[in-house]
Amino acid sequence: MTTTQTQQKDLLGRDLLVRLRRIEGQIRGIARMIEQDTYCIDVLTQVSAASRALQRVALALVDDHMSHCLVDAARAGGEEQEIKLKEASDAIARLVRS
Amino acid sequence: MTTTQTQQKDLLGRDLLVRLRRIEGQIRGIARMIEQDTYCIDVLTQVSAASRALQRVALALVDDHMSHCLVDAARAGGEEQEIKLKEASDAIARLVRS
Amino acid sequence: MTTTQTQQKDLLGRDLLVRLRRIEGQIRGIARMIEQDTYCIDVLTQVSAASRALQRVALALVDDHMSHCLVDAARAGGEEQEIKLKEASDAIARLVRS
Amino acid sequence: MTTTQTQQKDLLGRDLLVRLRRIEGQIRGIARMIEQDTYCIDVLTQVSAASRALQRVALALVDDHMSHCLVDAARAGGEEQEIKLKEASDAIARLVRS
């Protein structure tokens, strides 16, 4: 990895950690709503919001994978490229289905 | 609510709290993976698993809403019924899109 | 069914048929794009549009099911109610996962 | 493109056309079910099946994009690479959300 790539990766890592911390808080908030017997539709709204936030984390990871691992693998070519493409393809399929 | 309905609701509440606690743990695990610079595809696999777990919580809440709120509203009829149907419809749409 | 319910159902049926006809046209358009070797990202945009249109058809069917079948079943109560709730729950789960 | 890439693309194109033809048939079948007033839950099952089939077409297109356009762009590097990565990222995001 070049210095720029490492810096970008650190930046992404920090951003993802902030988002995950927030999602953790959302999940705890949902648990509290259930303990307090909040109306189910309002709980559902928060579950949908947490799901979307988690989806954005996944999309950021896919982007990161493509712009680093896939690009490196494409330049290396051969088997390395095939393996990385297959991994990316499977991960995207799991994401689309989840 | 009848006694049986209240008992079912308590049971569901406890089940949902257990699941949410587990999802919170999954989210913390994902944050740890990022801190430890785990391979992005492996992180993505855990994000997909947490998403699916959250989706199952949402489906359990929709079921609960239909078998309690919607059923009660259908028996009450009139405006109450229309409001609850609209709420359920909107919540399901948000869920399908999230 | 009351006369109003039958009229609503006819109206929904006609609306759904119009939408499905349009989706059929979208699918044919996508096939044509592939025959003409259109850039894959542009094809993907059309596939996403057709998916969303199909999703809206599904949500309209869920709404219809809840406001007719489920409401009737809730008033009937008993086993009929349980069966319809289970069916609705399964259909929504399939939809959320698809 | 190399000869092998062109052949793979033709093969994929034919496969996608077969699948799209089948999806078109599924959509027409759903329209027929509505005309014949089929039970809404059974119609929903078919809509979910068609959605999943369309999703598989989308995933095949994403795979194709990554293994051809993205790989070529990664080798070219520079602005070309950035544009293709952004396009792929946006297309995957639209897909995950649809």
Short mmCIF file of C-alpha atoms in Angstrom, two decimals:
data_model
loop_
_atom_site.label_atom_id
_atom_site.label_comp_id
_atom_site.label_asym_id
_atom_site.label_seq_id
_atom_site.Cartn_x
_atom_site.Cartn_y
_atom_site.Cartn_z
CA MET A 1 0.00 0.00 0.00
CA THR A 2 1.11 3.55 -0.71
CA THR A 3 1.10 6.20 2.06
CA THR A 4 -2.03 7.77 0.55
CA GLN A 5 -3.84 4.42 0.55
CA THR A 6 -2.88 3.83 4.20
CA GLN A 7 -4.11 7.32 5.15
CA GLN A 8 -7.40 6.78 3.29
CA LYS A 9 -7.82 3.44 5.06
CA ASP A 10 -7.26 5.05 8.49
CA LEU A 11 -9.77 7.75 7.66
CA LEU A 12 -12.34 5.20 6.54
CA GLY A 13 -11.66 3.08 9.64
CA ARG A 14 -12.29 6.05 11.94
CA ASP A 15 -15.45 7.01 10.06
CA LEU A 16 -16.77 3.43 10.25
CA LEU A 17 -16.01 3.19 13.97
CA VAL A 18 -18.00 6.39 14.61
CA ARG A 19 -20.92 5.02 12.61
CA LEU A 20 -20.82 1.61 14.34
CA ARG A 21 -20.74 3.30 17.76
CA ARG A 22 -23.86 5.22 16.73
CA ILE A 23 -25.59 2.04 15.48
CA GLU A 24 -24.74 0.34 18.78
CA GLY A 25 -26.50 3.24 20.51
CA GLN A 26 -29.50 2.86 18.19
CA ILE A 27 -29.76 -0.86 19.04
CA ARG A 28 -29.60 -0.08 22.77
CA GLY A 29 -32.29 2.57 22.21
CA ILE A 30 -34.52 0.00 20.52
CA ALA A 31 -34.07 -2.40 23.46
CA ARG A 32 -35.05 0.41 25.83
CA MET A 33 -38.16 1.15 23.73
CA ILE A 34 -39.22 -2.49 24.06
CA GLU A 35 -38.60 -2.48 27.82
CA GLN A 36 -40.76 0.63 28.08
CA ASP A 37 -43.47 -1.04 25.98
CA THR A 38 -43.27 1.58 23.22
CA TYR A 39 -45.85 1.31 20.42
CA CYS A 40 -44.57 -1.36 17.97
CA ILE A 41 -44.79 0.91 14.90
CA ASP A 42 -42.46 3.43 16.57
CA VAL A 43 -40.02 0.64 17.44
CA LEU A 44 -40.17 -0.55 13.81
CA THR A 45 -39.26 2.93 12.58
CA GLN A 46 -36.09 2.82 14.69
CA VAL A 47 -35.26 -0.72 13.53
CA SER A 48 -35.55 0.44 9.89
CA ALA A 49 -33.27 3.41 10.63
CA ALA A 50 -30.64 1.15 12.25
CA SER A 51 -30.89 -1.27 9.29
CA ARG A 52 -30.27 1.52 6.82
CA ALA A 53 -27.31 2.78 8.86
CA LEU A 54 -25.83 -0.72 8.87
CA GLN A 55 -26.42 -0.95 5.12
CA ARG A 56 -24.44 2.25 4.61
CA VAL A 57 -21.55 0.74 6.59
CA ALA A 58 -21.70 -2.31 4.30
CA LEU A 59 -21.68 -0.14 1.17
CA ALA A 60 -18.66 1.80 2.48
CA LEU A 61 -16.85 -1.50 3.02
CA VAL A 62 -17.71 -2.67 -0.51
CA ASP A 63 -16.40 0.62 -1.92
CA ASP A 64 -13.24 0.24 0.08
CA HIS A 65 -12.81 -3.34 -1.10
CA MET A 66 -13.24 -2.37 -4.73
CA SER A 67 -10.95 0.65 -4.66
CA HIS A 68 -8.15 -1.15 -2.83
CA CYS A 69 -8.21 -4.95 -2.90
CA LEU A 70 -9.89 -5.28 -6.31
CA VAL A 71 -7.76 -2.63 -7.98
CA ASP A 72 -4.55 -4.21 -6.62
CA ALA A 73 -5.73 -7.66 -7.70
CA ALA A 74 -6.65 -6.45 -11.19
CA ARG A 75 -3.14 -5.09 -11.60
CA ALA A 76 -1.64 -8.34 -10.31
CA GLY A 77 -3.93 -10.33 -12.63
CA GLY A 78 -4.09 -14.11 -12.78
CA GLU A 79 -5.41 -16.24 -9.95
CA GLU A 80 -5.21 -13.43 -7.38
CA GLN A 81 -7.61 -11.40 -9.54
CA GLU A 82 -10.05 -14.30 -9.92
CA ILE A 83 -10.11 -14.96 -6.16
CA LYS A 84 -10.74 -11.31 -5.27
CA LEU A 85 -13.45 -10.94 -7.92
CA LYS A 86 -15.22 -14.07 -6.63
CA GLU A 87 -15.02 -12.80 -3.03
CA ALA A 88 -16.38 -9.38 -3.99
CA SER A 89 -19.16 -10.96 -6.04
CA ASP A 90 -20.21 -13.27 -3.17
CA ALA A 91 -20.09 -10.44 -0.62
CA ILE A 92 -22.28 -8.20 -2.81
CA ALA A 93 -24.75 -11.05 -3.36
CA ARG A 94 -25.00 -11.65 0.42
CA LEU A 95 -25.54 -7.93 0.93
CA VAL A 96 -28.24 -7.61 -1.72
CA ARG A 97 -30.07 -10.59 -0.22
CA SER A 98 -29.74 -9.50 3.42
CA MET B 1 -55.73 -6.84 26.18
CA THR B 2 -56.59 -10.26 27.54
CA THR B 3 -54.25 -12.03 29.99
CA THR B 4 -53.07 -14.36 27.22
CA GLN B 5 -52.26 -11.39 24.98
CA THR B 6 -50.29 -9.74 27.80
CA GLN B 7 -48.35 -12.96 28.45
CA GLN B 8 -47.57 -13.38 24.74
CA LYS B 9 -46.40 -9.75 24.61
CA ASP B 10 -44.08 -10.28 27.62
CA LEU B 11 -42.68 -13.42 26.01
CA LEU B 12 -42.06 -11.61 22.72
CA GLY B 13 -40.52 -8.66 24.57
CA ARG B 14 -38.06 -10.93 26.40
CA ASP B 15 -37.19 -12.75 23.16
CA LEU B 16 -36.60 -9.45 21.33
CA LEU B 17 -34.42 -8.12 24.15
CA VAL B 18 -32.23 -11.23 23.98
CA ARG B 19 -31.88 -10.83 20.22
CA LEU B 20 -31.11 -7.11 20.44
CA ARG B 21 -28.46 -7.77 23.09
CA ARG B 22 -26.88 -10.27 20.70
CA ILE B 23 -27.02 -7.79 17.78
CA GLU B 24 -25.37 -5.16 20.00
CA GLY B 25 -22.58 -7.68 20.58
CA GLN B 26 -22.32 -8.30 16.84
CA ILE B 27 -21.98 -4.56 16.16
CA ARG B 28 -19.26 -4.27 18.83
CA GLY B 29 -17.53 -7.27 17.25
CA ILE B 30 -17.59 -5.55 13.84
CA ALA B 31 -16.04 -2.41 15.36
CA ARG B 32 -13.32 -4.57 16.90
CA MET B 33 -12.66 -6.22 13.52
CA ILE B 34 -12.16 -2.79 11.95
CA GLU B 35 -9.83 -1.68 14.77
CA GLN B 36 -7.79 -4.84 14.18
CA ASP B 37 -7.72 -4.15 10.44
CA THR B 38 -9.54 -7.40 9.57
CA TYR B 39 -9.90 -8.22 5.86
CA CYS B 40 -12.87 -6.20 4.53
CA ILE B 41 -14.68 -9.22 3.07
CA ASP B 42 -14.71 -10.88 6.51
CA VAL B 43 -16.06 -7.68 8.06
CA LEU B 44 -18.76 -7.56 5.37
CA THR B 45 -19.84 -11.12 6.22
CA GLN B 46 -20.45 -10.05 9.83
CA VAL B 47 -22.28 -6.88 8.74
CA SER B 48 -24.61 -9.01 6.56
CA ALA B 49 -25.23 -11.37 9.51
CA ALA B 50 -26.10 -8.45 11.82
CA SER B 51 -28.39 -6.99 9.12
CA ARG B 52 -30.26 -10.25 8.81
CA ALA B 53 -30.61 -10.53 12.59
CA LEU B 54 -32.03 -7.00 12.71
CA GLN B 55 -34.39 -7.88 9.87
CA ARG B 56 -35.70 -10.83 11.88
CA VAL B 57 -36.39 -8.48 14.81
CA ALA B 58 -38.32 -6.23 12.43
CA LEU B 59 -40.38 -9.15 11.08
CA ALA B 60 -41.20 -10.27 14.65
CA LEU B 61 -42.43 -6.73 15.40
CA VAL B 62 -44.57 -6.69 12.23
CA ASP B 63 -46.09 -10.06 13.22
CA ASP B 64 -46.80 -8.75 16.69
CA HIS B 65 -48.38 -5.61 15.28
CA MET B 66 -50.63 -7.57 12.95
CA SER B 67 -51.75 -10.16 15.49
CA HIS B 68 -52.50 -7.59 18.20
CA CYS B 69 -52.98 -3.99 17.06
CA LEU B 70 -54.39 -4.82 13.62
CA VAL B 71 -56.72 -7.54 14.86
CA ASP B 72 -58.08 -5.27 17.61
CA ALA B 73 -58.49 -2.41 15.14
CA ALA B 74 -60.27 -4.65 12.61
CA ARG B 75 -62.77 -5.60 15.30
CA ALA B 76 -63.23 -1.97 16.32
CA GLY B 77 -63.63 -1.00 12.63
CA GLY B 78 -64.11 2.57 11.39
CA GLU B 79 -61.41 5.20 11.62
CA GLU B 80 -59.32 3.23 14.15
CA GLN B 81 -59.04 0.42 11.59
CA GLU B 82 -58.03 2.77 8.78
CA ILE B 83 -55.32 4.41 10.92
CA LYS B 84 -53.80 1.10 12.01
CA LEU B 85 -53.86 -0.30 8.46
CA LYS B 86 -52.12 2.81 7.12
CA GLU B 87 -49.47 2.60 9.87
CA ALA B 88 -48.82 -1.09 9.21
CA SER B 89 -48.66 -0.50 5.46
CA ASP B 90 -46.14 2.35 5.87
CA ALA B 91 -44.00 0.37 8.31
CA ILE B 92 -43.87 -2.65 5.96
CA ALA B 93 -42.96 -0.38 3.02
CA ARG B 94 -40.11 1.18 5.04
CA LEU B 95 -38.93 -2.28 6.00
CA VAL B 96 -39.00 -3.65 2.44
CA ARG B 97 -37.04 -0.62 1.23
CA SER B 98 -34.48 -0.64 4.06
CA MET C 1 -67.65 -8.75 0.36
CA THR C 2 -69.63 -5.52 0.31
CA THR C 3 -70.21 -3.62 -2.94
CA THR C 4 -67.62 -1.02 -1.90
CA GLN C 5 -65.03 -3.74 -1.25
CA THR C 6 -65.71 -5.30 -4.67
CA GLN C 7 -65.37 -1.90 -6.36
CA GLN C 8 -62.10 -1.19 -4.52
CA LYS C 9 -60.80 -4.61 -5.55
CA ASP C 10 -61.67 -3.97 -9.22
CA LEU C 11 -59.93 -0.60 -9.07
CA LEU C 12 -56.81 -2.12 -7.50
CA GLY C 13 -56.85 -4.96 -10.03
CA ARG C 14 -56.95 -2.51 -12.95
CA ASP C 15 -54.17 -0.40 -11.40
CA LEU C 16 -51.99 -3.48 -10.87
CA LEU C 17 -52.56 -4.69 -14.44
CA VAL C 18 -51.44 -1.31 -15.79
CA ARG C 19 -48.32 -1.43 -13.64
CA LEU C 20 -47.50 -5.03 -14.59
CA ARG C 21 -47.92 -4.20 -18.28
CA ARG C 22 -45.40 -1.38 -17.77
CA ILE C 23 -42.96 -3.67 -15.93
CA GLU C 24 -43.26 -6.20 -18.78
CA GLY C 25 -42.25 -3.38 -21.13
CA GLN C 26 -39.31 -2.51 -18.86
CA ILE C 27 -38.09 -6.13 -18.90
CA ARG C 28 -38.34 -6.22 -22.71
CA GLY C 29 -36.42 -2.93 -22.81
CA ILE C 30 -33.66 -4.43 -20.67
CA ALA C 31 -33.42 -7.44 -23.01
CA ARG C 32 -33.11 -5.04 -25.94
CA MET C 33 -30.35 -3.11 -24.14
CA ILE C 34 -28.40 -6.34 -23.71
CA GLU C 35 -28.91 -7.30 -27.37
CA GLN C 36 -27.57 -3.88 -28.34
CA ASP C 37 -24.60 -4.33 -26.01
CA THR C 38 -25.52 -1.30 -23.87
CA TYR C 39 -23.04 -0.31 -21.16
CA CYS C 40 -23.66 -2.63 -18.16
CA ILE C 41 -24.11 0.21 -15.66
CA ASP C 42 -26.96 1.66 -17.76
CA VAL C 43 -28.58 -1.79 -17.95
CA LEU C 44 -28.24 -2.10 -14.15
CA THR C 45 -30.03 1.24 -13.66
CA GLN C 46 -33.01 -0.12 -15.61
CA VAL C 47 -32.95 -3.43 -13.70
CA SER C 48 -33.07 -1.49 -10.40
CA ALA C 49 -36.00 0.59 -11.71
CA ALA C 50 -37.93 -2.55 -12.72
CA SER C 51 -37.16 -4.13 -9.32
CA ARG C 52 -38.54 -1.13 -7.50
CA ALA C 53 -41.67 -1.12 -9.67
CA LEU C 54 -42.21 -4.80 -8.88
CA GLN C 55 -41.68 -4.07 -5.20
CA ARG C 56 -44.42 -1.44 -5.33
CA VAL C 57 -46.78 -4.03 -6.85
CA ALA C 58 -45.93 -6.37 -3.97
CA LEU C 59 -46.59 -3.65 -1.38
CA ALA C 60 -49.96 -2.86 -2.99
CA LEU C 61 -50.86 -6.56 -2.76
CA VAL C 62 -49.82 -6.69 0.92
CA ASP C 63 -51.97 -3.61 1.62
CA ASP C 64 -54.89 -5.21 -0.17
CA HIS C 65 -54.43 -8.44 1.77
CA MET C 66 -54.35 -6.63 5.10
CA SER C 67 -57.33 -4.37 4.44
CA HIS C 68 -59.54 -7.17 3.11
CA CYS C 69 -58.50 -10.73 4.00
CA LEU C 70 -56.89 -9.89 7.36
CA VAL C 71 -59.68 -7.56 8.48
CA ASP C 72 -62.34 -10.15 7.58
CA ALA C 73 -60.36 -12.90 9.33
CA ALA C 74 -59.88 -10.76 12.46
CA ARG C 75 -63.63 -10.30 12.67
CA ALA C 76 -64.24 -14.02 12.15
CA GLY C 77 -61.57 -14.81 14.79
CA GLY C 78 -60.46 -18.32 15.74
CA GLU C 79 -58.56 -20.59 13.39
CA GLU C 80 -59.40 -18.53 10.28
CA GLN C 81 -57.65 -15.55 11.89
CA GLU C 82 -54.57 -17.58 12.80
CA ILE C 83 -54.24 -19.00 9.27
CA LYS C 84 -54.52 -15.59 7.60
CA LEU C 85 -52.05 -14.00 10.03
CA LYS C 86 -49.53 -16.77 9.39
CA GLU C 87 -49.96 -16.39 5.61
CA ALA C 88 -49.52 -12.62 5.77
CA SER C 89 -46.49 -12.95 8.03
CA ASP C 90 -44.82 -15.47 5.69
CA ALA C 91 -45.57 -13.38 2.61
CA ILE C 92 -44.08 -10.24 4.21
CA ALA C 93 -40.96 -12.20 5.29
CA ARG C 94 -40.49 -13.49 1.72
CA LEU C 95 -40.92 -9.97 0.42
CA VAL C 96 -38.43 -8.42 2.85
CA ARG C 97 -35.87 -11.09 1.97
CA SER C 98 -36.39 -10.91 -1.81
CA MET D 1 -11.25 -6.74 -25.30
CA THR D 2 -9.51 -10.06 -25.91
CA THR D 3 -11.25 -12.84 -27.86
CA THR D 4 -11.90 -14.74 -24.61
CA GLN D 5 -13.52 -11.67 -23.04
CA THR D 6 -15.73 -11.19 -26.11
CA GLN D 7 -16.79 -14.86 -26.00
CA GLN D 8 -17.55 -14.66 -22.28
CA LYS D 9 -19.61 -11.53 -22.89
CA ASP D 10 -21.62 -13.24 -25.65
CA LEU D 11 -22.25 -16.21 -23.38
CA LEU D 12 -23.38 -13.95 -20.54
CA GLY D 13 -25.56 -11.95 -22.93
CA ARG D 14 -27.33 -15.10 -24.15
CA ASP D 15 -27.80 -16.35 -20.58
CA LEU D 16 -29.26 -13.00 -19.49
CA LEU D 17 -31.62 -12.89 -22.46
CA VAL D 18 -32.95 -16.35 -21.57
CA ARG D 19 -33.48 -15.25 -17.97
CA LEU D 20 -35.17 -11.98 -18.97
CA ARG D 21 -37.50 -13.85 -21.35
CA ARG D 22 -38.46 -16.09 -18.42
CA ILE D 23 -39.02 -13.09 -16.11
CA GLU D 24 -41.21 -11.49 -18.80
CA GLY D 25 -43.26 -14.72 -18.75
CA GLN D 26 -43.47 -14.55 -14.95
CA ILE D 27 -44.77 -10.97 -15.08
CA ARG D 28 -47.40 -11.94 -17.67
CA GLY D 29 -48.35 -14.89 -15.42
CA ILE D 30 -48.82 -12.51 -12.47
CA ALA D 31 -51.07 -10.26 -14.60
CA ARG D 32 -53.13 -13.32 -15.55
CA MET D 33 -53.43 -14.32 -11.88
CA ILE D 34 -54.82 -10.87 -11.07
CA GLU D 35 -57.27 -11.01 -13.99
CA GLN D 36 -58.47 -14.39 -12.69
CA ASP D 37 -58.81 -12.95 -9.19
CA THR D 38 -56.26 -15.36 -7.68
CA TYR D 39 -55.81 -15.26 -3.90
CA CYS D 40 -53.49 -12.32 -3.12
CA ILE D 41 -51.01 -14.40 -1.10
CA ASP D 42 -50.46 -16.70 -4.10
CA VAL D 43 -49.93 -13.68 -6.35
CA LEU D 44 -47.41 -12.30 -3.81
CA THR D 45 -45.46 -15.57 -3.90
CA GLN D 46 -45.04 -15.16 -7.67
CA VAL D 47 -44.09 -11.49 -7.34
CA SER D 48 -41.36 -12.44 -4.83
CA ALA D 49 -40.09 -15.14 -7.23
CA ALA D 50 -39.92 -12.67 -10.13
CA SER D 51 -38.14 -10.13 -7.87
CA ARG D 52 -35.53 -12.67 -6.90
CA ALA D 53 -35.01 -13.65 -10.55
CA LEU D 54 -34.52 -9.99 -11.47
CA GLN D 55 -32.09 -9.61 -8.58
CA ARG D 56 -30.02 -12.50 -9.93
CA VAL D 57 -29.87 -10.74 -13.32
CA ALA D 58 -28.62 -7.61 -11.54
CA LEU D 59 -25.94 -9.57 -9.66
CA ALA D 60 -24.77 -11.17 -12.92
CA LEU D 61 -24.45 -7.70 -14.45
CA VAL D 62 -22.47 -6.45 -11.43
CA ASP D 63 -20.14 -9.44 -11.71
CA ASP D 64 -19.69 -8.77 -15.39
CA HIS D 65 -18.98 -5.11 -14.73
CA MET D 66 -16.38 -5.90 -12.09
CA SER D 67 -14.57 -8.59 -14.06
CA HIS D 68 -14.41 -6.56 -17.28
CA CYS D 69 -14.89 -2.80 -16.94
CA LEU D 70 -13.42 -2.49 -13.44
CA VAL D 71 -10.45 -4.73 -14.13
CA ASP D 72 -9.64 -2.83 -17.35
CA ALA D 73 -10.02 0.50 -15.55
CA ALA D 74 -7.80 -0.62 -12.66
CA ARG D 75 -5.06 -1.45 -15.14
CA ALA D 76 -5.52 1.88 -16.93
CA GLY D 77 -5.47 3.67 -13.55
CA GLY D 78 -5.95 7.41 -13.11
CA GLU D 79 -9.23 9.16 -13.81
CA GLU D 80 -10.67 6.25 -15.80
CA GLN D 81 -10.31 4.06 -12.71
CA GLU D 82 -11.97 6.63 -10.43
CA ILE D 83 -14.94 7.05 -12.80
CA LYS D 84 -15.55 3.30 -13.12
CA LEU D 85 -15.22 2.75 -9.35
CA LYS D 86 -17.73 5.52 -8.65
CA GLU D 87 -20.16 4.08 -11.23
CA ALA D 88 -19.85 0.57 -9.77
CA SER D 89 -20.29 1.89 -6.25
CA ASP D 90 -23.42 3.86 -7.17
CA ALA D 91 -24.92 0.92 -9.07
CA ILE D 92 -24.36 -1.45 -6.14
CA ALA D 93 -25.91 1.08 -3.73
CA ARG D 94 -29.00 1.41 -5.96
CA LEU D 95 -29.23 -2.37 -6.11
CA VAL D 96 -28.92 -2.88 -2.35
CA ARG D 97 -31.61 -0.26 -1.76
CA SER D 98 -34.02 -1.52 -4.46
#
